[in-house]
Amino acid sequence: MTHPPSGPALTGAVTAIRELFSAAATSFARTTEDGEHLVFVAADGAGADRIVGVELPVGRGIAGFAAMSGQSIAVADVQRDPRFARDVAESTEYVPRTILAAPVFADGDVAGVLSVLDPAVDASSGWTLSVLGTLGTLVAALMQAPEPAPVSPASPDVQDLDLSAALEALSSRGPQARRLARDVLGAVTQFLDESDR
Amino acid sequence: MSELPQWSADFADDRLGEVVALPLPDVREWAFGGGTGAGVRVAVIDSGVDATHPAVGSVAGWATVVDDPEEPTGHRVVEEPHEDLVGHGTACAGIIRSMAPDVEIVSVQVLGANLRTRGTRFVEGLHWAVDHGVHTANLSLSSRSDQLYAPLHEVCSAAYFAGIPLICAANNVPGPTYPAVYPSVISVAARPGADPWALACNPRPPVEFGAAGIDVEVPWANGGSIVGTGNSFSAAFVTGMVAVLLGKHPWVTPFQVKAVLQAVSDNAVVPA
């Protein structure tokens, strides 16, 4: 299954994190609505263009471990880990040696996983997981921020607006967008009711 | 440093400081010397345990929390053998076995392939462990859900009053994570050092103890091992210590366990 890439803010965040850790690559995988998969929505560095859009069952790989346990982990040599998702790494044409993975929380739930591949910084003090966990909260904030509205080339004719299609599209973008859709629908209904009086 | 999660900064050598412990003579020998954890049932509440892994040895009991919308809690417990879904429970069980070779390990699988129900499965599994005769439990997992604050607090208090020490991994994210922040549990974070029996007591809770957990070789799924870093592994080292302590002195209560762990810590001093 393929998914659209994330917005520029998330991509900018994983780029900044890659540079901070002097890492070969970074990625952010978002939990799907049913809670059973992780889908990579932003990445930077080696294999980035190939990993974005890839969807994995929650139990797979080091990222899956962080998602399930809600705990950060660093694995010094993932190639010794028999559950390492080697096939996924090979499909990106970059197979890392070291992976850091931290869960990202939104509204108390695990909403995704932030991964850093082959950081060049010294991870032996354990500070890297602290920093990555902290950065995960910033990614969560970006994740929950609404995407900017597309700029229309010209003011559309009211007759061309398809409200139900717009609300349906909004509803597919997660709980926050669904709440927004309900609010919009409520406002329209209230406006119509008041107009009829 | 103040912007970092508290545990990271607090266990740095230049910040840790001393804690004043009860003046217990030869406490490390009294607590751990010659102990094997015999007679102690340890619950590993996690992703499952691979009983065939040579570092685990054997598993004495099984419980799998599964989703069941027909049940009032949304879950039921199946007491049958299972596999380790990701290797994490096997790592914790192997660490505990390496410290306390004669413990009985009970695998309580609460981590499943669906994240939406992970929190409530966690609560259900912990209730099962408290109600089924375990003497201590390792919880190398955590939740940030405010909705789980009360249910987890309730079951952790029940464990405390039942005399069951719960050893919980702290988290690396800012803000509270449950159950590690409750006073009724023993919260643990990683600190540098390879000695599995080394311990530090943090004078600035909520994270109370620091143990090995950075670049440690631990068993993993499919009979393998990894070199990993995480508070998950630190908690298991402390669970191993607690299992040995309980094997030697079964009457010790959770608050006494904390006092003993403080007294054996590297940074403990006795009052003048």
PDB file of N, CA and C in Angstrom, chain A residues 6-41:
ATOM      1  N   SER A   6       4.389  13.310   3.552  1.00  0.00           N
ATOM      2  CA  SER A   6       3.922  14.314   4.503  1.00  0.00           C
ATOM      3  C   SER A   6       4.156  15.708   3.954  1.00  0.00           C
ATOM      4  N   GLY A   7       3.726  16.688   4.742  1.00  0.00           N
ATOM      5  CA  GLY A   7       3.935  18.073   4.361  1.00  0.00           C
ATOM      6  C   GLY A   7       5.371  18.499   4.601  1.00  0.00           C
ATOM      7  N   PRO A   8       5.697  19.698   4.165  1.00  0.00           N
ATOM      8  CA  PRO A   8       7.089  20.171   4.263  1.00  0.00           C
ATOM      9  C   PRO A   8       7.573  20.342   5.706  1.00  0.00           C
ATOM     10  N   ALA A   9       6.669  20.608   6.637  1.00  0.00           N
ATOM     11  CA  ALA A   9       7.113  20.832   8.016  1.00  0.00           C
ATOM     12  C   ALA A   9       7.715  19.559   8.614  1.00  0.00           C
ATOM     13  N   LEU A  10       7.044  18.422   8.412  1.00  0.00           N
ATOM     14  CA  LEU A  10       7.573  17.165   8.952  1.00  0.00           C
ATOM     15  C   LEU A  10       8.877  16.779   8.264  1.00  0.00           C
ATOM     16  N   THR A  11       8.912  16.963   6.964  1.00  0.00           N
ATOM     17  CA  THR A  11      10.137  16.630   6.231  1.00  0.00           C
ATOM     18  C   THR A  11      11.285  17.511   6.704  1.00  0.00           C
ATOM     19  N   GLY A  12      10.986  18.783   6.943  1.00  0.00           N
ATOM     20  CA  GLY A  12      12.016  19.683   7.457  1.00  0.00           C
ATOM     21  C   GLY A  12      12.508  19.247   8.826  1.00  0.00           C
ATOM     22  N   ALA A  13      11.599  18.719   9.639  1.00  0.00           N
ATOM     23  CA  ALA A  13      11.985  18.275  10.984  1.00  0.00           C
ATOM     24  C   ALA A  13      12.918  17.070  10.917  1.00  0.00           C
ATOM     25  N   VAL A  14      12.596  16.079  10.093  1.00  0.00           N
ATOM     26  CA  VAL A  14      13.473  14.903  10.031  1.00  0.00           C
ATOM     27  C   VAL A  14      14.817  15.263   9.403  1.00  0.00           C
ATOM     28  N   THR A  15      14.818  16.239   8.505  1.00  0.00           N
ATOM     29  CA  THR A  15      16.089  16.706   7.941  1.00  0.00           C
ATOM     30  C   THR A  15      16.953  17.334   9.035  1.00  0.00           C
ATOM     31  N   ALA A  16      16.336  18.166   9.849  1.00  0.00           N
ATOM     32  CA  ALA A  16      17.080  18.820  10.936  1.00  0.00           C
ATOM     33  C   ALA A  16      17.607  17.785  11.926  1.00  0.00           C
ATOM     34  N   ILE A  17      16.808  16.764  12.221  1.00  0.00           N
ATOM     35  CA  ILE A  17      17.242  15.735  13.170  1.00  0.00           C
ATOM     36  C   ILE A  17      18.407  14.932  12.580  1.00  0.00           C
ATOM     37  N   ARG A  18      18.348  14.654  11.288  1.00  0.00           N
ATOM     38  CA  ARG A  18      19.461  13.935  10.653  1.00  0.00           C
ATOM     39  C   ARG A  18      20.756  14.742  10.772  1.00  0.00           C
ATOM     40  N   GLU A  19      20.639  16.039  10.556  1.00  0.00           N
ATOM     41  CA  GLU A  19      21.834  16.888  10.640  1.00  0.00           C
ATOM     42  C   GLU A  19      22.345  16.980  12.075  1.00  0.00           C
ATOM     43  N   LEU A  20      21.428  17.041  13.038  1.00  0.00           N
ATOM     44  CA  LEU A  20      21.826  17.106  14.445  1.00  0.00           C
ATOM     45  C   LEU A  20      22.633  15.872  14.848  1.00  0.00           C
ATOM     46  N   PHE A  21      22.192  14.702  14.404  1.00  0.00           N
ATOM     47  CA  PHE A  21      22.848  13.448  14.777  1.00  0.00           C
ATOM     48  C   PHE A  21      23.962  13.063  13.803  1.00  0.00           C
ATOM     49  N   SER A  22      24.186  13.902  12.792  1.00  0.00           N
ATOM     50  CA  SER A  22      25.139  13.546  11.723  1.00  0.00           C
ATOM     51  C   SER A  22      24.877  12.123  11.260  1.00  0.00           C
ATOM     52  N   ALA A  23      23.636  11.821  10.983  1.00  0.00           N
ATOM     53  CA  ALA A  23      23.211  10.456  10.675  1.00  0.00           C
ATOM     54  C   ALA A  23      23.123  10.244   9.170  1.00  0.00           C
ATOM     55  N   ALA A  24      23.145   8.963   8.791  1.00  0.00           N
ATOM     56  CA  ALA A  24      23.003   8.636   7.367  1.00  0.00           C
ATOM     57  C   ALA A  24      21.573   8.904   6.899  1.00  0.00           C
ATOM     58  N   ALA A  25      20.618   8.678   7.787  1.00  0.00           N
ATOM     59  CA  ALA A  25      19.218   8.875   7.388  1.00  0.00           C
ATOM     60  C   ALA A  25      18.348   9.020   8.633  1.00  0.00           C
ATOM     61  N   THR A  26      17.219   9.673   8.453  1.00  0.00           N
ATOM     62  CA  THR A  26      16.193   9.735   9.503  1.00  0.00           C
ATOM     63  C   THR A  26      14.838   9.514   8.846  1.00  0.00           C
ATOM     64  N   SER A  27      13.896   9.072   9.665  1.00  0.00           N
ATOM     65  CA  SER A  27      12.547   8.893   9.114  1.00  0.00           C
ATOM     66  C   SER A  27      11.519   9.040  10.227  1.00  0.00           C
ATOM     67  N   PHE A  28      10.310   9.342   9.805  1.00  0.00           N
ATOM     68  CA  PHE A  28       9.188   9.333  10.732  1.00  0.00           C
ATOM     69  C   PHE A  28       8.092   8.464  10.138  1.00  0.00           C
ATOM     70  N   ALA A  29       7.636   7.487  10.923  1.00  0.00           N
ATOM     71  CA  ALA A  29       6.553   6.604  10.491  1.00  0.00           C
ATOM     72  C   ALA A  29       5.344   6.861  11.363  1.00  0.00           C
ATOM     73  N   ARG A  30       4.211   7.062  10.739  1.00  0.00           N
ATOM     74  CA  ARG A  30       2.980   7.397  11.455  1.00  0.00           C
ATOM     75  C   ARG A  30       2.139   6.134  11.649  1.00  0.00           C
ATOM     76  N   THR A  31       1.490   6.043  12.804  1.00  0.00           N
ATOM     77  CA  THR A  31       0.577   4.934  13.049  1.00  0.00           C
ATOM     78  C   THR A  31      -0.676   5.104  12.186  1.00  0.00           C
ATOM     79  N   THR A  32      -1.108   4.018  11.544  1.00  0.00           N
ATOM     80  CA  THR A  32      -2.320   4.115  10.732  1.00  0.00           C
ATOM     81  C   THR A  32      -3.557   4.176  11.629  1.00  0.00           C
ATOM     82  N   GLU A  33      -4.657   4.557  11.039  1.00  0.00           N
ATOM     83  CA  GLU A  33      -5.886   4.772  11.807  1.00  0.00           C
ATOM     84  C   GLU A  33      -6.317   3.521  12.580  1.00  0.00           C
ATOM     85  N   ASP A  34      -6.123   2.341  11.990  1.00  0.00           N
ATOM     86  CA  ASP A  34      -6.546   1.107  12.668  1.00  0.00           C
ATOM     87  C   ASP A  34      -5.546   0.650  13.724  1.00  0.00           C
ATOM     88  N   GLY A  35      -4.404   1.327  13.833  1.00  0.00           N
ATOM     89  CA  GLY A  35      -3.425   0.992  14.855  1.00  0.00           C
ATOM     90  C   GLY A  35      -2.615  -0.253  14.561  1.00  0.00           C
ATOM     91  N   GLU A  36      -2.723  -0.793  13.365  1.00  0.00           N
ATOM     92  CA  GLU A  36      -2.047  -2.053  13.068  1.00  0.00           C
ATOM     93  C   GLU A  36      -0.813  -1.903  12.183  1.00  0.00           C
ATOM     94  N   HIS A  37      -0.582  -0.721  11.677  1.00  0.00           N
ATOM     95  CA  HIS A  37       0.549  -0.533  10.773  1.00  0.00           C
ATOM     96  C   HIS A  37       1.266   0.775  11.065  1.00  0.00           C
ATOM     97  N   LEU A  38       2.497   0.842  10.586  1.00  0.00           N
ATOM     98  CA  LEU A  38       3.248   2.091  10.568  1.00  0.00           C
ATOM     99  C   LEU A  38       3.500   2.431   9.113  1.00  0.00           C
ATOM    100  N   VAL A  39       3.264   3.676   8.739  1.00  0.00           N
ATOM    101  CA  VAL A  39       3.542   4.105   7.369  1.00  0.00           C
ATOM    102  C   VAL A  39       4.552   5.244   7.418  1.00  0.00           C
ATOM    103  N   PHE A  40       5.631   5.091   6.669  1.00  0.00           N
ATOM    104  CA  PHE A  40       6.687   6.101   6.656  1.00  0.00           C
ATOM    105  C   PHE A  40       6.197   7.313   5.856  1.00  0.00           C
ATOM    106  N   VAL A  41       6.099   8.447   6.524  1.00  0.00           N
ATOM    107  CA  VAL A  41       5.536   9.631   5.871  1.00  0.00           C
ATOM    108  C   VAL A  41       6.568  10.738   5.648  1.00  0.00           C
TER     109      VAL A  41
END
